[in-house]
Amino acid sequence: MIFLENEYLKASFAIKGAELQSLKNKKNNTEYLWSGNPDYWGKFSPVLFPIVGGLKQHTYYYKNKAYHLPRHGFARDKNFEPNQISSTTLVFSLKHDEETLKVYPFPFELQLRYTLTGATLSCSYTVSNPAEDNLLFSVGAHPAFTTEVNADIAYTDYFLQFNKEETLTYHKIREDLVDHQTATIALSGRKLPLAHELFYDDALILKTLKSDCISLRNYKNTRGIHFSFKNFPFFGIWAAKDADFVCLEPWQGIADGIDHNQHLEHKEGITVLPPGRQWTGSWAVECF
């Protein structure tokens, strides 16, 4: 484990997947991140790359050749190279290798920079193309924030508050793929009350979200987070069945649609990065 720490927060990271695994308030020892309980979901905040979501039949085609990738790609299972810049800044790097080229025929460089500033942890993603051909990719975040449940507070005491007026139109998931069918949730006071049943059919997939900051709060105490993000056009909200957490997931990319032709260059949300160029996106969580 690698740690970042300042007077407000202490964050813990694993080299595998460059994964944030703990985020604690030092003053009251409050943990903001999910525990990773494998009975529900054994991850904390995986990095999604070079795809987001599932592929149709776990297969895509590029230049008339078939390739296979698991849901959300391979980055979350790879060891990143860490570089601790200071007690409050940490950079993780991942590059293509012989194994990645077998399933994803693109040279790439993926860098995550985590920084503590006051009571905020920020994470920026930089994807670089070192090759002489275009780089096709998607990248996404998947942090799971805990909802403390005890005798005094229930999961249904929590809510998400959006910073802009929204009517949430979400796409349904069918066998890990995005369906054409949509449903809507009308918000009162820009609030989405949490309930385990919200996620019984998988994530809420949002393609038209207006907000760029979502707060997780509850009616029983003053603790919570403000989660902001930049340059991610898609968003997912998810929790494992009956688990006491909620994932807030900004995505540059999305799972295959149910009728997708499986050609990578036609994949919805795929980013085409020319040679020598970079793409960046970021999120930040302010803890209170």
PDB file of C-alpha atoms in Angstrom:
ATOM      1  CA  MET A   1       0.000   0.000   0.000  1.00  0.00           C
ATOM      2  CA  ILE A   2       1.020   3.594  -0.665  1.00  0.00           C
ATOM      3  CA  PHE A   3      -0.321   6.486   1.401  1.00  0.00           C
ATOM      4  CA  LEU A   4      -1.052  10.166   0.920  1.00  0.00           C
ATOM      5  CA  GLU A   5      -1.723  12.299   3.951  1.00  0.00           C
ATOM      6  CA  ASN A   6      -2.314  15.880   5.009  1.00  0.00           C
ATOM      7  CA  GLU A   7      -3.854  17.448   8.101  1.00  0.00           C
ATOM      8  CA  TYR A   8      -7.406  16.508   7.018  1.00  0.00           C
ATOM      9  CA  LEU A   9      -7.285  13.232   5.090  1.00  0.00           C
ATOM     10  CA  LYS A  10      -5.350  10.001   4.735  1.00  0.00           C
ATOM     11  CA  ALA A  11      -5.689   8.032   1.485  1.00  0.00           C
ATOM     12  CA  SER A  12      -4.438   4.502   0.743  1.00  0.00           C
ATOM     13  CA  PHE A  13      -3.668   3.046  -2.677  1.00  0.00           C
ATOM     14  CA  ALA A  14      -2.728  -0.312  -4.143  1.00  0.00           C
ATOM     15  CA  ILE A  15      -0.174  -0.716  -6.929  1.00  0.00           C
ATOM     16  CA  LYS A  16      -2.491  -3.256  -8.550  1.00  0.00           C
ATOM     17  CA  GLY A  17      -4.913  -1.236 -10.604  1.00  0.00           C
ATOM     18  CA  ALA A  18      -3.666   2.091  -9.137  1.00  0.00           C
ATOM     19  CA  GLU A  19      -6.722   1.657  -6.944  1.00  0.00           C
ATOM     20  CA  LEU A  20      -7.793   4.001  -4.190  1.00  0.00           C
ATOM     21  CA  GLN A  21      -8.742   1.700  -1.296  1.00  0.00           C
ATOM     22  CA  SER A  22      -9.326   3.997   1.661  1.00  0.00           C
ATOM     23  CA  LEU A  23     -10.102   7.660   2.259  1.00  0.00           C
ATOM     24  CA  LYS A  24     -10.318   8.702   5.902  1.00  0.00           C
ATOM     25  CA  ASN A  25     -11.035  11.904   7.770  1.00  0.00           C
ATOM     26  CA  LYS A  26      -8.185  12.104  10.292  1.00  0.00           C
ATOM     27  CA  LYS A  27     -10.060  14.306  12.739  1.00  0.00           C
ATOM     28  CA  ASN A  28     -12.954  11.928  13.407  1.00  0.00           C
ATOM     29  CA  ASN A  29     -11.650   8.714  11.759  1.00  0.00           C
ATOM     30  CA  THR A  30     -14.574   8.648   9.304  1.00  0.00           C
ATOM     31  CA  GLU A  31     -14.061   6.324   6.317  1.00  0.00           C
ATOM     32  CA  TYR A  32     -15.601   7.607   3.100  1.00  0.00           C
ATOM     33  CA  LEU A  33     -14.801   4.669   0.840  1.00  0.00           C
ATOM     34  CA  TRP A  34     -16.497   1.273   0.649  1.00  0.00           C
ATOM     35  CA  SER A  35     -14.820  -1.532   2.621  1.00  0.00           C
ATOM     36  CA  GLY A  36     -14.395  -3.917  -0.322  1.00  0.00           C
ATOM     37  CA  ASN A  37     -16.405  -6.673   1.393  1.00  0.00           C
ATOM     38  CA  PRO A  38     -16.196  -9.573  -1.110  1.00  0.00           C
ATOM     39  CA  ASP A  39     -19.586 -10.916   0.006  1.00  0.00           C
ATOM     40  CA  TYR A  40     -21.034  -8.034  -2.012  1.00  0.00           C
ATOM     41  CA  TRP A  41     -18.285  -6.544  -4.196  1.00  0.00           C
ATOM     42  CA  GLY A  42     -14.570  -6.979  -3.550  1.00  0.00           C
ATOM     43  CA  LYS A  43     -13.332  -3.777  -5.138  1.00  0.00           C
ATOM     44  CA  PHE A  44     -13.017  -0.174  -4.008  1.00  0.00           C
ATOM     45  CA  SER A  45     -12.367   2.185  -6.916  1.00  0.00           C
ATOM     46  CA  PRO A  46     -11.220   0.326 -10.044  1.00  0.00           C
ATOM     47  CA  VAL A  47      -9.774   2.051 -13.110  1.00  0.00           C
ATOM     48  CA  LEU A  48     -11.697   1.259 -16.296  1.00  0.00           C
ATOM     49  CA  PHE A  49      -9.466   1.054 -19.383  1.00  0.00           C
ATOM     50  CA  PRO A  50      -9.256   0.544 -22.371  1.00  0.00           C
ATOM     51  CA  ILE A  51     -13.018  -0.020 -22.402  1.00  0.00           C
ATOM     52  CA  VAL A  52     -15.899   0.891 -20.137  1.00  0.00           C
ATOM     53  CA  GLY A  53     -18.581  -1.700 -19.515  1.00  0.00           C
ATOM     54  CA  GLY A  54     -19.064  -4.906 -21.425  1.00  0.00           C
ATOM     55  CA  LEU A  55     -18.393  -5.909 -25.009  1.00  0.00           C
ATOM     56  CA  LYS A  56     -20.962  -7.804 -27.007  1.00  0.00           C
ATOM     57  CA  GLN A  57     -19.892 -11.458 -26.703  1.00  0.00           C
ATOM     58  CA  HIS A  58     -16.740 -10.102 -24.964  1.00  0.00           C
ATOM     59  CA  THR A  59     -15.398  -9.441 -28.482  1.00  0.00           C
ATOM     60  CA  TYR A  60     -14.529  -6.470 -30.663  1.00  0.00           C
ATOM     61  CA  TYR A  61     -13.119  -6.251 -34.179  1.00  0.00           C
ATOM     62  CA  TYR A  62     -10.355  -3.973 -35.366  1.00  0.00           C
ATOM     63  CA  LYS A  63      -8.835  -4.106 -38.856  1.00  0.00           C
ATOM     64  CA  ASN A  64     -10.681  -7.359 -39.574  1.00  0.00           C
ATOM     65  CA  LYS A  65      -9.278  -9.145 -36.518  1.00  0.00           C
ATOM     66  CA  ALA A  66     -11.188 -10.298 -33.440  1.00  0.00           C
ATOM     67  CA  TYR A  67     -10.010  -9.411 -29.935  1.00  0.00           C
ATOM     68  CA  HIS A  68     -11.431 -10.316 -26.530  1.00  0.00           C
ATOM     69  CA  LEU A  69     -11.587  -8.187 -23.393  1.00  0.00           C
ATOM     70  CA  PRO A  70     -13.397  -8.647 -20.083  1.00  0.00           C
ATOM     71  CA  ARG A  71     -15.862  -6.109 -18.777  1.00  0.00           C
ATOM     72  CA  HIS A  72     -14.132  -2.774 -18.066  1.00  0.00           C
ATOM     73  CA  GLY A  73     -10.851  -3.886 -19.669  1.00  0.00           C
ATOM     74  CA  PHE A  74      -7.556  -4.914 -18.094  1.00  0.00           C
ATOM     75  CA  ALA A  75      -6.119  -1.881 -16.275  1.00  0.00           C
ATOM     76  CA  ARG A  76      -7.752  -2.744 -12.950  1.00  0.00           C
ATOM     77  CA  ASP A  77      -5.810  -6.031 -12.902  1.00  0.00           C
ATOM     78  CA  LYS A  78      -2.406  -4.649 -13.941  1.00  0.00           C
ATOM     79  CA  ASN A  79       0.377  -3.431 -11.667  1.00  0.00           C
ATOM     80  CA  PHE A  80       1.036   0.262 -12.250  1.00  0.00           C
ATOM     81  CA  GLU A  81       4.386   1.972 -11.778  1.00  0.00           C
ATOM     82  CA  PRO A  82       4.113   4.326  -8.768  1.00  0.00           C
ATOM     83  CA  ASN A  83       5.954   7.611  -8.359  1.00  0.00           C
ATOM     84  CA  GLN A  84       5.359   9.392  -5.059  1.00  0.00           C
ATOM     85  CA  ILE A  85       5.994  13.057  -5.825  1.00  0.00           C
ATOM     86  CA  SER A  86       5.331  14.234  -2.268  1.00  0.00           C
ATOM     87  CA  SER A  87       3.317  13.344   0.821  1.00  0.00           C
ATOM     88  CA  THR A  88       0.222  14.686  -0.964  1.00  0.00           C
ATOM     89  CA  THR A  89       0.814  13.752  -4.637  1.00  0.00           C
ATOM     90  CA  LEU A  90       1.123  10.318  -6.205  1.00  0.00           C
ATOM     91  CA  VAL A  91       1.408   9.392  -9.893  1.00  0.00           C
ATOM     92  CA  PHE A  92       0.696   5.921 -11.292  1.00  0.00           C
ATOM     93  CA  SER A  93       1.722   4.923 -14.822  1.00  0.00           C
ATOM     94  CA  LEU A  94       0.795   2.011 -17.062  1.00  0.00           C
ATOM     95  CA  LYS A  95       2.123   1.302 -20.558  1.00  0.00           C
ATOM     96  CA  HIS A  96       1.406  -1.305 -23.188  1.00  0.00           C
ATOM     97  CA  ASP A  97       3.340  -4.565 -23.052  1.00  0.00           C
ATOM     98  CA  GLU A  98       3.391  -7.893 -24.865  1.00  0.00           C
ATOM     99  CA  GLU A  99       0.349  -9.136 -22.987  1.00  0.00           C
ATOM    100  CA  THR A 100      -1.815  -6.059 -23.575  1.00  0.00           C
ATOM    101  CA  LEU A 101      -0.959  -5.980 -27.275  1.00  0.00           C
ATOM    102  CA  LYS A 102      -2.403  -9.482 -27.671  1.00  0.00           C
ATOM    103  CA  VAL A 103      -5.857  -8.277 -26.619  1.00  0.00           C
ATOM    104  CA  TYR A 104      -5.608  -4.563 -27.444  1.00  0.00           C
ATOM    105  CA  PRO A 105      -3.335  -3.767 -30.428  1.00  0.00           C
ATOM    106  CA  PHE A 106      -2.492  -0.182 -29.453  1.00  0.00           C
ATOM    107  CA  PRO A 107       0.598   1.327 -27.846  1.00  0.00           C
ATOM    108  CA  PHE A 108      -0.538   3.614 -25.019  1.00  0.00           C
ATOM    109  CA  GLU A 109       0.466   5.394 -21.846  1.00  0.00           C
ATOM    110  CA  LEU A 110      -2.080   5.792 -19.032  1.00  0.00           C
ATOM    111  CA  GLN A 111      -1.258   8.008 -16.077  1.00  0.00           C
ATOM    112  CA  LEU A 112      -3.269   8.709 -12.928  1.00  0.00           C
ATOM    113  CA  ARG A 113      -2.337  11.579 -10.652  1.00  0.00           C
ATOM    114  CA  TYR A 114      -3.855  11.639  -7.157  1.00  0.00           C
ATOM    115  CA  THR A 115      -3.525  14.832  -5.104  1.00  0.00           C
ATOM    116  CA  LEU A 116      -4.690  15.817  -1.625  1.00  0.00           C
ATOM    117  CA  THR A 117      -5.584  19.481  -1.176  1.00  0.00           C
ATOM    118  CA  GLY A 118      -7.255  20.338   2.106  1.00  0.00           C
ATOM    119  CA  ALA A 119     -10.279  18.068   2.503  1.00  0.00           C
ATOM    120  CA  THR A 120     -10.326  17.133  -1.196  1.00  0.00           C
ATOM    121  CA  LEU A 121      -8.789  14.224  -3.070  1.00  0.00           C
ATOM    122  CA  SER A 122      -8.513  14.783  -6.809  1.00  0.00           C
ATOM    123  CA  CYS A 123      -7.701  12.245  -9.519  1.00  0.00           C
ATOM    124  CA  SER A 124      -6.694  13.136 -13.066  1.00  0.00           C
ATOM    125  CA  TYR A 125      -6.349  10.697 -15.960  1.00  0.00           C
ATOM    126  CA  THR A 126      -4.000  11.296 -18.887  1.00  0.00           C
ATOM    127  CA  VAL A 127      -3.998   8.995 -21.897  1.00  0.00           C
ATOM    128  CA  SER A 128      -1.112   9.503 -24.345  1.00  0.00           C
ATOM    129  CA  ASN A 129      -0.621   8.082 -27.816  1.00  0.00           C
ATOM    130  CA  PRO A 130       3.063   7.308 -28.495  1.00  0.00           C
ATOM    131  CA  ALA A 131       2.352   5.497 -31.770  1.00  0.00           C
ATOM    132  CA  GLU A 132       2.158   6.543 -35.430  1.00  0.00           C
ATOM    133  CA  ASP A 133      -1.483   5.470 -35.754  1.00  0.00           C
ATOM    134  CA  ASN A 134      -4.668   6.522 -33.953  1.00  0.00           C
ATOM    135  CA  LEU A 135      -5.337   5.225 -30.442  1.00  0.00           C
ATOM    136  CA  LEU A 136      -8.912   4.082 -29.792  1.00  0.00           C
ATOM    137  CA  PHE A 137      -9.904   3.851 -26.143  1.00  0.00           C
ATOM    138  CA  SER A 138     -12.378   4.529 -23.363  1.00  0.00           C
ATOM    139  CA  VAL A 139     -11.569   5.314 -19.747  1.00  0.00           C
ATOM    140  CA  GLY A 140     -13.700   5.581 -16.650  1.00  0.00           C
ATOM    141  CA  ALA A 141     -13.791   5.879 -12.870  1.00  0.00           C
ATOM    142  CA  HIS A 142     -15.653   3.573 -10.485  1.00  0.00           C
ATOM    143  CA  PRO A 143     -15.233   4.858  -6.880  1.00  0.00           C
ATOM    144  CA  ALA A 144     -17.556   3.300  -4.301  1.00  0.00           C
ATOM    145  CA  PHE A 145     -18.549   5.533  -1.394  1.00  0.00           C
ATOM    146  CA  THR A 146     -19.773   3.998   1.814  1.00  0.00           C
ATOM    147  CA  THR A 147     -23.188   4.619   3.304  1.00  0.00           C
ATOM    148  CA  GLU A 148     -22.782   3.957   6.996  1.00  0.00           C
ATOM    149  CA  VAL A 149     -25.777   1.931   8.175  1.00  0.00           C
ATOM    150  CA  ASN A 150     -26.441   1.225  11.845  1.00  0.00           C
ATOM    151  CA  ALA A 151     -29.234   1.333  14.400  1.00  0.00           C
ATOM    152  CA  ASP A 152     -29.636   5.066  13.844  1.00  0.00           C
ATOM    153  CA  ILE A 153     -29.275   5.378  10.080  1.00  0.00           C
ATOM    154  CA  ALA A 154     -30.634   3.337   7.169  1.00  0.00           C
ATOM    155  CA  TYR A 155     -29.611   3.142   3.520  1.00  0.00           C
ATOM    156  CA  THR A 156     -32.824   4.963   2.658  1.00  0.00           C
ATOM    157  CA  ASP A 157     -31.710   7.927   4.796  1.00  0.00           C
ATOM    158  CA  TYR A 158     -29.126   8.713   2.092  1.00  0.00           C
ATOM    159  CA  PHE A 159     -29.664  10.695  -1.070  1.00  0.00           C
ATOM    160  CA  LEU A 160     -27.725  12.062  -4.020  1.00  0.00           C
ATOM    161  CA  GLN A 161     -28.092  15.772  -4.704  1.00  0.00           C
ATOM    162  CA  PHE A 162     -27.307  17.118  -8.176  1.00  0.00           C
ATOM    163  CA  ASN A 163     -25.982  20.617  -8.708  1.00  0.00           C
ATOM    164  CA  LYS A 164     -28.278  21.284 -11.688  1.00  0.00           C
ATOM    165  CA  GLU A 165     -31.944  20.708 -12.338  1.00  0.00           C
ATOM    166  CA  GLU A 166     -32.349  17.189 -13.701  1.00  0.00           C
ATOM    167  CA  THR A 167     -34.866  14.656 -14.842  1.00  0.00           C
ATOM    168  CA  LEU A 168     -32.772  11.506 -14.885  1.00  0.00           C
ATOM    169  CA  THR A 169     -33.221   9.525 -18.084  1.00  0.00           C
ATOM    170  CA  TYR A 170     -31.327   6.284 -17.816  1.00  0.00           C
ATOM    171  CA  HIS A 171     -30.708   3.387 -20.159  1.00  0.00           C
ATOM    172  CA  LYS A 172     -31.356  -0.095 -18.898  1.00  0.00           C
ATOM    173  CA  ILE A 173     -28.756  -2.875 -18.968  1.00  0.00           C
ATOM    174  CA  ARG A 174     -29.484  -6.236 -20.534  1.00  0.00           C
ATOM    175  CA  GLU A 175     -26.802  -8.924 -20.155  1.00  0.00           C
ATOM    176  CA  ASP A 176     -24.106  -6.269 -19.600  1.00  0.00           C
ATOM    177  CA  LEU A 177     -25.143  -4.336 -22.726  1.00  0.00           C
ATOM    178  CA  VAL A 178     -26.932  -1.001 -23.062  1.00  0.00           C
ATOM    179  CA  ASP A 179     -30.551  -1.383 -24.101  1.00  0.00           C
ATOM    180  CA  HIS A 180     -32.479   1.123 -26.215  1.00  0.00           C
ATOM    181  CA  GLN A 181     -35.165   1.097 -23.540  1.00  0.00           C
ATOM    182  CA  THR A 182     -35.020   4.026 -21.140  1.00  0.00           C
ATOM    183  CA  ALA A 183     -36.757   5.059 -17.955  1.00  0.00           C
ATOM    184  CA  THR A 184     -36.964   8.376 -16.157  1.00  0.00           C
ATOM    185  CA  ILE A 185     -36.755   9.470 -12.557  1.00  0.00           C
ATOM    186  CA  ALA A 186     -38.187  12.849 -11.611  1.00  0.00           C
ATOM    187  CA  LEU A 187     -36.196  14.543  -8.865  1.00  0.00           C
ATOM    188  CA  SER A 188     -37.602  16.689  -6.102  1.00  0.00           C
ATOM    189  CA  GLY A 189     -35.198  19.393  -4.948  1.00  0.00           C
ATOM    190  CA  ARG A 190     -32.542  17.865  -7.259  1.00  0.00           C
ATOM    191  CA  LYS A 191     -32.424  14.848  -4.887  1.00  0.00           C
ATOM    192  CA  LEU A 192     -32.334  11.145  -5.738  1.00  0.00           C
ATOM    193  CA  PRO A 193     -33.273   9.089  -2.638  1.00  0.00           C
ATOM    194  CA  LEU A 194     -31.200   5.927  -2.361  1.00  0.00           C
ATOM    195  CA  ALA A 195     -32.839   2.523  -2.158  1.00  0.00           C
ATOM    196  CA  HIS A 196     -31.313  -0.881  -2.775  1.00  0.00           C
ATOM    197  CA  GLU A 197     -34.020  -1.620  -5.332  1.00  0.00           C
ATOM    198  CA  LEU A 198     -32.692   1.151  -7.596  1.00  0.00           C
ATOM    199  CA  PHE A 199     -29.819  -1.113  -8.618  1.00  0.00           C
ATOM    200  CA  TYR A 200     -31.468  -4.535  -8.789  1.00  0.00           C
ATOM    201  CA  ASP A 201     -31.338  -4.343 -12.606  1.00  0.00           C
ATOM    202  CA  ASP A 202     -27.705  -3.096 -12.664  1.00  0.00           C
ATOM    203  CA  ALA A 203     -26.435   0.473 -13.008  1.00  0.00           C
ATOM    204  CA  LEU A 204     -28.335   3.588 -13.975  1.00  0.00           C
ATOM    205  CA  ILE A 205     -26.633   4.578 -17.261  1.00  0.00           C
ATOM    206  CA  LEU A 206     -26.904   8.319 -17.921  1.00  0.00           C
ATOM    207  CA  LYS A 207     -26.040   9.777 -21.321  1.00  0.00           C
ATOM    208  CA  THR A 208     -27.519  13.260 -20.908  1.00  0.00           C
ATOM    209  CA  LEU A 209     -26.544  14.316 -17.379  1.00  0.00           C
ATOM    210  CA  LYS A 210     -26.367  18.103 -16.966  1.00  0.00           C
ATOM    211  CA  SER A 211     -24.751  18.181 -13.527  1.00  0.00           C
ATOM    212  CA  ASP A 212     -20.996  18.148 -12.993  1.00  0.00           C
ATOM    213  CA  CYS A 213     -21.143  17.766  -9.213  1.00  0.00           C
ATOM    214  CA  ILE A 214     -23.144  15.217  -7.200  1.00  0.00           C
ATOM    215  CA  SER A 215     -23.270  15.214  -3.408  1.00  0.00           C
ATOM    216  CA  LEU A 216     -23.841  12.161  -1.219  1.00  0.00           C
ATOM    217  CA  ARG A 217     -25.616  13.205   1.980  1.00  0.00           C
ATOM    218  CA  ASN A 218     -28.074  11.869   4.527  1.00  0.00           C
ATOM    219  CA  TYR A 219     -30.837  13.131   6.767  1.00  0.00           C
ATOM    220  CA  LYS A 220     -29.346  11.925  10.069  1.00  0.00           C
ATOM    221  CA  ASN A 221     -25.946  13.656  10.271  1.00  0.00           C
ATOM    222  CA  THR A 222     -23.838  16.279   8.506  1.00  0.00           C
ATOM    223  CA  ARG A 223     -21.228  13.946   6.971  1.00  0.00           C
ATOM    224  CA  GLY A 224     -20.990  13.522   3.232  1.00  0.00           C
ATOM    225  CA  ILE A 225     -19.100  14.258   0.031  1.00  0.00           C
ATOM    226  CA  HIS A 226     -19.203  16.525  -2.989  1.00  0.00           C
ATOM    227  CA  PHE A 227     -18.130  14.587  -6.097  1.00  0.00           C
ATOM    228  CA  SER A 228     -17.226  16.705  -9.130  1.00  0.00           C
ATOM    229  CA  PHE A 229     -15.906  15.658 -12.548  1.00  0.00           C
ATOM    230  CA  LYS A 230     -14.675  17.117 -15.857  1.00  0.00           C
ATOM    231  CA  ASN A 231     -14.546  15.828 -19.442  1.00  0.00           C
ATOM    232  CA  PHE A 232     -16.620  12.706 -18.859  1.00  0.00           C
ATOM    233  CA  PRO A 233     -19.772  12.744 -21.038  1.00  0.00           C
ATOM    234  CA  PHE A 234     -21.348   9.565 -19.596  1.00  0.00           C
ATOM    235  CA  PHE A 235     -22.175   8.702 -16.003  1.00  0.00           C
ATOM    236  CA  GLY A 236     -23.122   5.553 -14.111  1.00  0.00           C
ATOM    237  CA  ILE A 237     -24.681   5.163 -10.665  1.00  0.00           C
ATOM    238  CA  TRP A 238     -24.510   1.666  -9.190  1.00  0.00           C
ATOM    239  CA  ALA A 239     -24.351  -0.517  -6.095  1.00  0.00           C
ATOM    240  CA  ALA A 240     -24.090  -4.267  -5.664  1.00  0.00           C
ATOM    241  CA  LYS A 241     -27.323  -5.930  -4.607  1.00  0.00           C
ATOM    242  CA  ASP A 242     -28.262  -4.885  -1.061  1.00  0.00           C
ATOM    243  CA  ALA A 243     -24.772  -3.478  -0.374  1.00  0.00           C
ATOM    244  CA  ASP A 244     -24.339  -0.314   1.690  1.00  0.00           C
ATOM    245  CA  PHE A 245     -22.472   1.847  -0.788  1.00  0.00           C
ATOM    246  CA  VAL A 246     -23.026   3.800  -3.975  1.00  0.00           C
ATOM    247  CA  CYS A 247     -20.660   4.119  -6.935  1.00  0.00           C
ATOM    248  CA  LEU A 248     -20.417   7.464  -8.727  1.00  0.00           C
ATOM    249  CA  GLU A 249     -18.883   6.700 -12.117  1.00  0.00           C
ATOM    250  CA  PRO A 250     -17.835   9.320 -14.680  1.00  0.00           C
ATOM    251  CA  TRP A 251     -17.040   7.670 -18.006  1.00  0.00           C
ATOM    252  CA  GLN A 252     -15.387   8.575 -21.281  1.00  0.00           C
ATOM    253  CA  GLY A 253     -17.064   5.677 -23.075  1.00  0.00           C
ATOM    254  CA  ILE A 254     -19.876   3.225 -22.471  1.00  0.00           C
ATOM    255  CA  ALA A 255     -20.767  -0.465 -22.781  1.00  0.00           C
ATOM    256  CA  ASP A 256     -21.768  -1.853 -26.171  1.00  0.00           C
ATOM    257  CA  GLY A 257     -25.354  -1.411 -27.246  1.00  0.00           C
ATOM    258  CA  ILE A 258     -27.412  -4.556 -27.716  1.00  0.00           C
ATOM    259  CA  ASP A 259     -27.289  -4.169 -31.533  1.00  0.00           C
ATOM    260  CA  HIS A 260     -23.691  -2.934 -31.836  1.00  0.00           C
ATOM    261  CA  ASN A 261     -21.759  -4.306 -34.831  1.00  0.00           C
ATOM    262  CA  GLN A 262     -18.730  -4.911 -32.538  1.00  0.00           C
ATOM    263  CA  HIS A 263     -16.324  -2.838 -34.656  1.00  0.00           C
ATOM    264  CA  LEU A 264     -14.238  -0.768 -32.250  1.00  0.00           C
ATOM    265  CA  GLU A 265     -14.217   2.328 -34.447  1.00  0.00           C
ATOM    266  CA  HIS A 266     -18.054   2.336 -34.370  1.00  0.00           C
ATOM    267  CA  LYS A 267     -18.350   1.872 -30.593  1.00  0.00           C
ATOM    268  CA  GLU A 268     -20.415   4.566 -28.892  1.00  0.00           C
ATOM    269  CA  GLY A 269     -18.248   6.923 -26.845  1.00  0.00           C
ATOM    270  CA  ILE A 270     -14.944   5.590 -28.169  1.00  0.00           C
ATOM    271  CA  THR A 271     -12.229   8.254 -28.213  1.00  0.00           C
ATOM    272  CA  VAL A 272      -9.956   8.472 -31.247  1.00  0.00           C
ATOM    273  CA  LEU A 273      -6.630   9.981 -30.185  1.00  0.00           C
ATOM    274  CA  PRO A 274      -4.238  10.992 -32.987  1.00  0.00           C
ATOM    275  CA  PRO A 275      -0.486  10.223 -32.799  1.00  0.00           C
ATOM    276  CA  GLY A 276       1.400  12.316 -30.255  1.00  0.00           C
ATOM    277  CA  ARG A 277      -1.756  13.656 -28.605  1.00  0.00           C
ATOM    278  CA  GLN A 278      -3.115  13.408 -25.056  1.00  0.00           C
ATOM    279  CA  TRP A 279      -6.552  13.168 -23.487  1.00  0.00           C
ATOM    280  CA  THR A 280      -7.275  14.263 -19.918  1.00  0.00           C
ATOM    281  CA  GLY A 281     -10.222  13.993 -17.552  1.00  0.00           C
ATOM    282  CA  SER A 282     -10.582  14.328 -13.813  1.00  0.00           C
ATOM    283  CA  TRP A 283     -12.742  13.911 -10.752  1.00  0.00           C
ATOM    284  CA  ALA A 284     -12.492  15.199  -7.205  1.00  0.00           C
ATOM    285  CA  VAL A 285     -14.142  14.271  -3.920  1.00  0.00           C
ATOM    286  CA  GLU A 286     -14.496  16.853  -1.175  1.00  0.00           C
ATOM    287  CA  CYS A 287     -15.136  15.245   2.213  1.00  0.00           C
ATOM    288  CA  PHE A 288     -17.124  16.850   5.014  1.00  0.00           C
TER     289      PHE A 288
END
